[in-house]
Amino acid sequence: MTPTELYAYHRWANRRLFDVATALGEEVCGRDVGKQFSFPTLLRTFAHLYGADWVWLARWKGQPTGALPGADIRSMSALRKDCDALSAEQQAFVEALKPVELGREIHYKDTAGNAYHTPLGILLTHVAAHGNHHRSEIATMLTMISGSPPDTGVVTWHRTVSGQLKP
């Protein structure tokens, strides 16, 4: 899977679950589902995905980051606007990459100020894998609230974009 495909999948899977959650309404998305999750509400979990994607894109571009954004977002509709803009910027960045750039070391600090350096290709994979982790939590929350959500697997994405399945 190329980075462009990986991020097309990442965006599709996020939006697929986001749309299911949004259809349940703002009140449901803000409802505390339990402390067993990384973040106790659908809104906070989606906001965390947004914040993590934002901070990693800034790091890849060599920009300062500071704290993870998203904690102050109060609604799914507000979050959607931010997510759509970020997804477009993230996809443009990934599509502009040349294969040789995947080995480029990215030097960054985590939110605690610890310095690291990691090849860009590893970081691209990390962000998508991080998304999978939280999407699994979101899917579990949705199952608890309203029943099992649609599949967000890579094969389902591929079948959808290749026209084998209807979106």
JSON list of C-alpha atoms in Angstrom, two decimals:
[
{"chain": "A", "resi": 1, "resn": "MET", "atom": "CA", "xyz": [0.00, 0.00, 0.00]},
{"chain": "A", "resi": 2, "resn": "THR", "atom": "CA", "xyz": [1.43, 3.37, -0.98]},
{"chain": "A", "resi": 3, "resn": "PRO", "atom": "CA", "xyz": [1.32, 6.32, 1.42]},
{"chain": "A", "resi": 4, "resn": "THR", "atom": "CA", "xyz": [-1.33, 7.93, -0.79]},
{"chain": "A", "resi": 5, "resn": "GLU", "atom": "CA", "xyz": [-3.50, 4.81, -0.55]},
{"chain": "A", "resi": 6, "resn": "LEU", "atom": "CA", "xyz": [-2.88, 4.50, 3.18]},
{"chain": "A", "resi": 7, "resn": "TYR", "atom": "CA", "xyz": [-4.08, 8.06, 3.80]},
{"chain": "A", "resi": 8, "resn": "ALA", "atom": "CA", "xyz": [-7.04, 7.71, 1.44]},
{"chain": "A", "resi": 9, "resn": "TYR", "atom": "CA", "xyz": [-8.02, 4.68, 3.54]},
{"chain": "A", "resi": 10, "resn": "HIS", "atom": "CA", "xyz": [-7.36, 6.56, 6.83]},
{"chain": "A", "resi": 11, "resn": "ARG", "atom": "CA", "xyz": [-9.57, 9.46, 5.71]},
{"chain": "A", "resi": 12, "resn": "TRP", "atom": "CA", "xyz": [-12.33, 7.12, 4.44]},
{"chain": "A", "resi": 13, "resn": "ALA", "atom": "CA", "xyz": [-12.42, 5.05, 7.65]},
{"chain": "A", "resi": 14, "resn": "ASN", "atom": "CA", "xyz": [-12.50, 8.16, 9.85]},
{"chain": "A", "resi": 15, "resn": "ARG", "atom": "CA", "xyz": [-15.32, 9.71, 7.83]},
{"chain": "A", "resi": 16, "resn": "ARG", "atom": "CA", "xyz": [-17.29, 6.46, 7.71]},
{"chain": "A", "resi": 17, "resn": "LEU", "atom": "CA", "xyz": [-17.45, 6.24, 11.51]},
{"chain": "A", "resi": 18, "resn": "PHE", "atom": "CA", "xyz": [-17.78, 10.01, 11.90]},
{"chain": "A", "resi": 19, "resn": "ASP", "atom": "CA", "xyz": [-20.90, 9.99, 9.72]},
{"chain": "A", "resi": 20, "resn": "VAL", "atom": "CA", "xyz": [-22.45, 7.16, 11.75]},
{"chain": "A", "resi": 21, "resn": "ALA", "atom": "CA", "xyz": [-21.72, 8.98, 15.01]},
{"chain": "A", "resi": 22, "resn": "THR", "atom": "CA", "xyz": [-22.97, 12.34, 13.72]},
{"chain": "A", "resi": 23, "resn": "ALA", "atom": "CA", "xyz": [-26.27, 10.76, 12.65]},
{"chain": "A", "resi": 24, "resn": "LEU", "atom": "CA", "xyz": [-26.87, 9.86, 16.31]},
{"chain": "A", "resi": 25, "resn": "GLY", "atom": "CA", "xyz": [-26.84, 13.55, 17.29]},
{"chain": "A", "resi": 26, "resn": "GLU", "atom": "CA", "xyz": [-24.67, 15.89, 19.31]},
{"chain": "A", "resi": 27, "resn": "GLU", "atom": "CA", "xyz": [-26.09, 14.78, 22.67]},
{"chain": "A", "resi": 28, "resn": "VAL", "atom": "CA", "xyz": [-25.25, 11.13, 22.03]},
{"chain": "A", "resi": 29, "resn": "CYS", "atom": "CA", "xyz": [-21.75, 12.00, 20.76]},
{"chain": "A", "resi": 30, "resn": "GLY", "atom": "CA", "xyz": [-21.11, 13.93, 23.96]},
{"chain": "A", "resi": 31, "resn": "ARG", "atom": "CA", "xyz": [-22.43, 11.19, 26.24]},
{"chain": "A", "resi": 32, "resn": "ASP", "atom": "CA", "xyz": [-19.92, 9.53, 28.58]},
{"chain": "A", "resi": 33, "resn": "VAL", "atom": "CA", "xyz": [-19.64, 5.90, 27.46]},
{"chain": "A", "resi": 34, "resn": "GLY", "atom": "CA", "xyz": [-17.13, 4.81, 30.06]},
{"chain": "A", "resi": 35, "resn": "LYS", "atom": "CA", "xyz": [-13.70, 5.27, 31.57]},
{"chain": "A", "resi": 36, "resn": "GLN", "atom": "CA", "xyz": [-12.49, 2.05, 29.92]},
{"chain": "A", "resi": 37, "resn": "PHE", "atom": "CA", "xyz": [-11.91, 4.04, 26.71]},
{"chain": "A", "resi": 38, "resn": "SER", "atom": "CA", "xyz": [-8.95, 6.32, 26.02]},
{"chain": "A", "resi": 39, "resn": "PHE", "atom": "CA", "xyz": [-11.48, 9.17, 25.93]},
{"chain": "A", "resi": 40, "resn": "PRO", "atom": "CA", "xyz": [-14.96, 8.64, 27.39]},
{"chain": "A", "resi": 41, "resn": "THR", "atom": "CA", "xyz": [-17.07, 10.18, 24.59]},
{"chain": "A", "resi": 42, "resn": "LEU", "atom": "CA", "xyz": [-17.31, 9.85, 20.83]},
{"chain": "A", "resi": 43, "resn": "LEU", "atom": "CA", "xyz": [-16.67, 13.58, 20.44]},
{"chain": "A", "resi": 44, "resn": "ARG", "atom": "CA", "xyz": [-13.51, 13.51, 22.57]},
{"chain": "A", "resi": 45, "resn": "THR", "atom": "CA", "xyz": [-12.19, 10.43, 20.76]},
{"chain": "A", "resi": 46, "resn": "PHE", "atom": "CA", "xyz": [-12.76, 11.96, 17.33]},
{"chain": "A", "resi": 47, "resn": "ALA", "atom": "CA", "xyz": [-11.22, 15.23, 18.58]},
{"chain": "A", "resi": 48, "resn": "HIS", "atom": "CA", "xyz": [-8.16, 13.29, 19.75]},
{"chain": "A", "resi": 49, "resn": "LEU", "atom": "CA", "xyz": [-7.80, 11.68, 16.30]},
{"chain": "A", "resi": 50, "resn": "TYR", "atom": "CA", "xyz": [-7.96, 15.16, 14.79]},
{"chain": "A", "resi": 51, "resn": "GLY", "atom": "CA", "xyz": [-5.40, 16.54, 17.25]},
{"chain": "A", "resi": 52, "resn": "ALA", "atom": "CA", "xyz": [-2.97, 13.68, 16.71]},
{"chain": "A", "resi": 53, "resn": "ASP", "atom": "CA", "xyz": [-3.21, 13.93, 12.92]},
{"chain": "A", "resi": 54, "resn": "TRP", "atom": "CA", "xyz": [-2.69, 17.70, 13.19]},
{"chain": "A", "resi": 55, "resn": "VAL", "atom": "CA", "xyz": [0.38, 17.46, 15.41]},
{"chain": "A", "resi": 56, "resn": "TRP", "atom": "CA", "xyz": [2.02, 14.77, 13.26]},
{"chain": "A", "resi": 57, "resn": "LEU", "atom": "CA", "xyz": [1.47, 16.72, 10.05]},
{"chain": "A", "resi": 58, "resn": "ALA", "atom": "CA", "xyz": [3.06, 19.78, 11.67]},
{"chain": "A", "resi": 59, "resn": "ARG", "atom": "CA", "xyz": [6.03, 17.66, 12.78]},
{"chain": "A", "resi": 60, "resn": "TRP", "atom": "CA", "xyz": [6.47, 16.23, 9.28]},
{"chain": "A", "resi": 61, "resn": "LYS", "atom": "CA", "xyz": [6.55, 19.78, 7.95]},
{"chain": "A", "resi": 62, "resn": "GLY", "atom": "CA", "xyz": [9.05, 20.88, 10.60]},
{"chain": "A", "resi": 63, "resn": "GLN", "atom": "CA", "xyz": [6.58, 23.26, 12.22]},
{"chain": "A", "resi": 64, "resn": "PRO", "atom": "CA", "xyz": [6.27, 23.89, 15.98]},
{"chain": "A", "resi": 65, "resn": "THR", "atom": "CA", "xyz": [3.44, 22.01, 17.63]},
{"chain": "A", "resi": 66, "resn": "GLY", "atom": "CA", "xyz": [2.85, 22.70, 21.31]},
{"chain": "A", "resi": 67, "resn": "ALA", "atom": "CA", "xyz": [-0.11, 20.97, 22.91]},
{"chain": "A", "resi": 68, "resn": "LEU", "atom": "CA", "xyz": [-2.43, 18.68, 20.96]},
{"chain": "A", "resi": 69, "resn": "PRO", "atom": "CA", "xyz": [-5.30, 20.72, 19.52]},
{"chain": "A", "resi": 70, "resn": "GLY", "atom": "CA", "xyz": [-8.90, 19.56, 19.63]},
{"chain": "A", "resi": 71, "resn": "ALA", "atom": "CA", "xyz": [-9.68, 19.46, 23.35]},
{"chain": "A", "resi": 72, "resn": "ASP", "atom": "CA", "xyz": [-11.64, 22.71, 23.10]},
{"chain": "A", "resi": 73, "resn": "ILE", "atom": "CA", "xyz": [-13.89, 21.53, 20.24]},
{"chain": "A", "resi": 74, "resn": "ARG", "atom": "CA", "xyz": [-17.46, 21.42, 21.58]},
{"chain": "A", "resi": 75, "resn": "SER", "atom": "CA", "xyz": [-19.47, 19.81, 18.76]},
{"chain": "A", "resi": 76, "resn": "MET", "atom": "CA", "xyz": [-19.23, 17.24, 16.01]},
{"chain": "A", "resi": 77, "resn": "SER", "atom": "CA", "xyz": [-20.24, 19.86, 13.45]},
{"chain": "A", "resi": 78, "resn": "ALA", "atom": "CA", "xyz": [-17.37, 22.15, 14.48]},
{"chain": "A", "resi": 79, "resn": "LEU", "atom": "CA", "xyz": [-15.00, 19.20, 14.50]},
{"chain": "A", "resi": 80, "resn": "ARG", "atom": "CA", "xyz": [-16.09, 18.16, 11.00]},
{"chain": "A", "resi": 81, "resn": "LYS", "atom": "CA", "xyz": [-15.00, 21.51, 9.56]},
{"chain": "A", "resi": 82, "resn": "ASP", "atom": "CA", "xyz": [-11.58, 21.22, 11.18]},
{"chain": "A", "resi": 83, "resn": "CYS", "atom": "CA", "xyz": [-11.23, 17.56, 10.17]},
{"chain": "A", "resi": 84, "resn": "ASP", "atom": "CA", "xyz": [-12.13, 18.24, 6.54]},
{"chain": "A", "resi": 85, "resn": "ALA", "atom": "CA", "xyz": [-9.56, 21.03, 6.25]},
{"chain": "A", "resi": 86, "resn": "LEU", "atom": "CA", "xyz": [-6.87, 18.94, 7.94]},
{"chain": "A", "resi": 87, "resn": "SER", "atom": "CA", "xyz": [-7.64, 15.87, 5.81]},
{"chain": "A", "resi": 88, "resn": "ALA", "atom": "CA", "xyz": [-7.20, 17.91, 2.63]},
{"chain": "A", "resi": 89, "resn": "GLU", "atom": "CA", "xyz": [-3.89, 19.33, 3.87]},
{"chain": "A", "resi": 90, "resn": "GLN", "atom": "CA", "xyz": [-2.69, 15.91, 5.03]},
{"chain": "A", "resi": 91, "resn": "GLN", "atom": "CA", "xyz": [-3.62, 14.26, 1.71]},
{"chain": "A", "resi": 92, "resn": "ALA", "atom": "CA", "xyz": [-1.86, 17.02, -0.28]},
{"chain": "A", "resi": 93, "resn": "PHE", "atom": "CA", "xyz": [1.27, 16.51, 1.80]},
{"chain": "A", "resi": 94, "resn": "VAL", "atom": "CA", "xyz": [1.24, 12.74, 1.31]},
{"chain": "A", "resi": 95, "resn": "GLU", "atom": "CA", "xyz": [0.49, 12.94, -2.41]},
{"chain": "A", "resi": 96, "resn": "ALA", "atom": "CA", "xyz": [3.45, 15.31, -2.93]},
{"chain": "A", "resi": 97, "resn": "LEU", "atom": "CA", "xyz": [5.93, 12.90, -1.31]},
{"chain": "A", "resi": 98, "resn": "LYS", "atom": "CA", "xyz": [8.58, 11.21, -3.41]},
{"chain": "A", "resi": 99, "resn": "PRO", "atom": "CA", "xyz": [9.62, 7.66, -2.42]},
{"chain": "A", "resi": 100, "resn": "VAL", "atom": "CA", "xyz": [13.08, 8.84, -1.37]},
{"chain": "A", "resi": 101, "resn": "GLU", "atom": "CA", "xyz": [11.50, 11.13, 1.25]},
{"chain": "A", "resi": 102, "resn": "LEU", "atom": "CA", "xyz": [10.08, 8.18, 3.19]},
{"chain": "A", "resi": 103, "resn": "GLY", "atom": "CA", "xyz": [13.55, 7.56, 4.64]},
{"chain": "A", "resi": 104, "resn": "ARG", "atom": "CA", "xyz": [14.02, 11.20, 5.69]},
{"chain": "A", "resi": 105, "resn": "GLU", "atom": "CA", "xyz": [14.54, 11.51, 9.44]},
{"chain": "A", "resi": 106, "resn": "ILE", "atom": "CA", "xyz": [11.99, 13.70, 11.14]},
{"chain": "A", "resi": 107, "resn": "HIS", "atom": "CA", "xyz": [13.30, 15.39, 14.29]},
{"chain": "A", "resi": 108, "resn": "TYR", "atom": "CA", "xyz": [10.60, 16.34, 16.75]},
{"chain": "A", "resi": 109, "resn": "LYS", "atom": "CA", "xyz": [9.66, 16.64, 20.40]},
{"chain": "A", "resi": 110, "resn": "ASP", "atom": "CA", "xyz": [6.73, 14.85, 21.98]},
{"chain": "A", "resi": 111, "resn": "THR", "atom": "CA", "xyz": [4.20, 16.75, 24.07]},
{"chain": "A", "resi": 112, "resn": "ALA", "atom": "CA", "xyz": [6.37, 16.18, 27.17]},
{"chain": "A", "resi": 113, "resn": "GLY", "atom": "CA", "xyz": [9.38, 17.80, 25.44]},
{"chain": "A", "resi": 114, "resn": "ASN", "atom": "CA", "xyz": [11.38, 14.61, 24.79]},
{"chain": "A", "resi": 115, "resn": "ALA", "atom": "CA", "xyz": [13.39, 14.72, 21.56]},
{"chain": "A", "resi": 116, "resn": "TYR", "atom": "CA", "xyz": [13.13, 11.95, 18.96]},
{"chain": "A", "resi": 117, "resn": "HIS", "atom": "CA", "xyz": [13.98, 11.27, 15.35]},
{"chain": "A", "resi": 118, "resn": "THR", "atom": "CA", "xyz": [12.21, 8.72, 13.16]},
{"chain": "A", "resi": 119, "resn": "PRO", "atom": "CA", "xyz": [12.02, 8.07, 9.40]},
{"chain": "A", "resi": 120, "resn": "LEU", "atom": "CA", "xyz": [9.00, 9.72, 7.81]},
{"chain": "A", "resi": 121, "resn": "GLY", "atom": "CA", "xyz": [7.74, 6.40, 6.38]},
{"chain": "A", "resi": 122, "resn": "ILE", "atom": "CA", "xyz": [7.55, 4.92, 9.89]},
{"chain": "A", "resi": 123, "resn": "LEU", "atom": "CA", "xyz": [5.68, 7.98, 11.15]},
{"chain": "A", "resi": 124, "resn": "LEU", "atom": "CA", "xyz": [3.18, 7.83, 8.28]},
{"chain": "A", "resi": 125, "resn": "THR", "atom": "CA", "xyz": [2.42, 4.23, 9.20]},
{"chain": "A", "resi": 126, "resn": "HIS", "atom": "CA", "xyz": [2.24, 5.10, 12.90]},
{"chain": "A", "resi": 127, "resn": "VAL", "atom": "CA", "xyz": [-0.44, 7.75, 12.39]},
{"chain": "A", "resi": 128, "resn": "ALA", "atom": "CA", "xyz": [-2.65, 5.41, 10.38]},
{"chain": "A", "resi": 129, "resn": "ALA", "atom": "CA", "xyz": [-2.15, 2.63, 12.97]},
{"chain": "A", "resi": 130, "resn": "HIS", "atom": "CA", "xyz": [-2.98, 5.09, 15.75]},
{"chain": "A", "resi": 131, "resn": "GLY", "atom": "CA", "xyz": [-6.18, 5.87, 13.86]},
{"chain": "A", "resi": 132, "resn": "ASN", "atom": "CA", "xyz": [-7.02, 2.16, 13.73]},
{"chain": "A", "resi": 133, "resn": "HIS", "atom": "CA", "xyz": [-6.64, 1.90, 17.49]},
{"chain": "A", "resi": 134, "resn": "HIS", "atom": "CA", "xyz": [-9.05, 4.74, 18.21]},
{"chain": "A", "resi": 135, "resn": "ARG", "atom": "CA", "xyz": [-11.44, 3.74, 15.43]},
{"chain": "A", "resi": 136, "resn": "SER", "atom": "CA", "xyz": [-11.75, 0.37, 17.17]},
{"chain": "A", "resi": 137, "resn": "GLU", "atom": "CA", "xyz": [-12.70, 2.19, 20.36]},
{"chain": "A", "resi": 138, "resn": "ILE", "atom": "CA", "xyz": [-15.19, 4.32, 18.45]},
{"chain": "A", "resi": 139, "resn": "ALA", "atom": "CA", "xyz": [-16.69, 1.21, 16.85]},
{"chain": "A", "resi": 140, "resn": "THR", "atom": "CA", "xyz": [-17.08, -0.35, 20.30]},
{"chain": "A", "resi": 141, "resn": "MET", "atom": "CA", "xyz": [-18.72, 2.82, 21.64]},
{"chain": "A", "resi": 142, "resn": "LEU", "atom": "CA", "xyz": [-21.09, 2.90, 18.68]},
{"chain": "A", "resi": 143, "resn": "THR", "atom": "CA", "xyz": [-21.94, -0.77, 19.21]},
{"chain": "A", "resi": 144, "resn": "MET", "atom": "CA", "xyz": [-22.76, -0.06, 22.85]},
{"chain": "A", "resi": 145, "resn": "ILE", "atom": "CA", "xyz": [-24.94, 2.92, 21.92]},
{"chain": "A", "resi": 146, "resn": "SER", "atom": "CA", "xyz": [-26.73, 1.86, 18.75]},
{"chain": "A", "resi": 147, "resn": "GLY", "atom": "CA", "xyz": [-25.46, -1.43, 17.32]},
{"chain": "A", "resi": 148, "resn": "SER", "atom": "CA", "xyz": [-22.50, -2.48, 15.27]},
{"chain": "A", "resi": 149, "resn": "PRO", "atom": "CA", "xyz": [-21.27, 0.19, 12.81]},
{"chain": "A", "resi": 150, "resn": "PRO", "atom": "CA", "xyz": [-20.22, -0.54, 9.23]},
{"chain": "A", "resi": 151, "resn": "ASP", "atom": "CA", "xyz": [-16.89, -2.23, 8.56]},
{"chain": "A", "resi": 152, "resn": "THR", "atom": "CA", "xyz": [-13.87, 0.06, 8.18]},
{"chain": "A", "resi": 153, "resn": "GLY", "atom": "CA", "xyz": [-11.37, -2.59, 7.08]},
{"chain": "A", "resi": 154, "resn": "VAL", "atom": "CA", "xyz": [-8.83, -2.01, 4.33]},
{"chain": "A", "resi": 155, "resn": "VAL", "atom": "CA", "xyz": [-10.42, -4.62, 2.03]},
{"chain": "A", "resi": 156, "resn": "THR", "atom": "CA", "xyz": [-13.83, -2.98, 2.43]},
{"chain": "A", "resi": 157, "resn": "TRP", "atom": "CA", "xyz": [-12.25, 0.39, 1.58]},
{"chain": "A", "resi": 158, "resn": "HIS", "atom": "CA", "xyz": [-10.58, -1.12, -1.50]},
{"chain": "A", "resi": 159, "resn": "ARG", "atom": "CA", "xyz": [-13.78, -2.80, -2.66]},
{"chain": "A", "resi": 160, "resn": "THR", "atom": "CA", "xyz": [-15.62, 0.50, -2.18]},
{"chain": "A", "resi": 161, "resn": "VAL", "atom": "CA", "xyz": [-13.15, 2.69, -4.08]},
{"chain": "A", "resi": 162, "resn": "SER", "atom": "CA", "xyz": [-12.71, 0.10, -6.84]},
{"chain": "A", "resi": 163, "resn": "GLY", "atom": "CA", "xyz": [-16.48, 0.00, -7.38]},
{"chain": "A", "resi": 164, "resn": "GLN", "atom": "CA", "xyz": [-16.98, -3.57, -6.13]},
{"chain": "A", "resi": 165, "resn": "LEU", "atom": "CA", "xyz": [-19.14, -2.27, -3.26]},
{"chain": "A", "resi": 166, "resn": "LYS", "atom": "CA", "xyz": [-21.48, 0.67, -3.03]},
{"chain": "A", "resi": 167, "resn": "PRO", "atom": "CA", "xyz": [-20.25, 3.33, -0.55]}
]
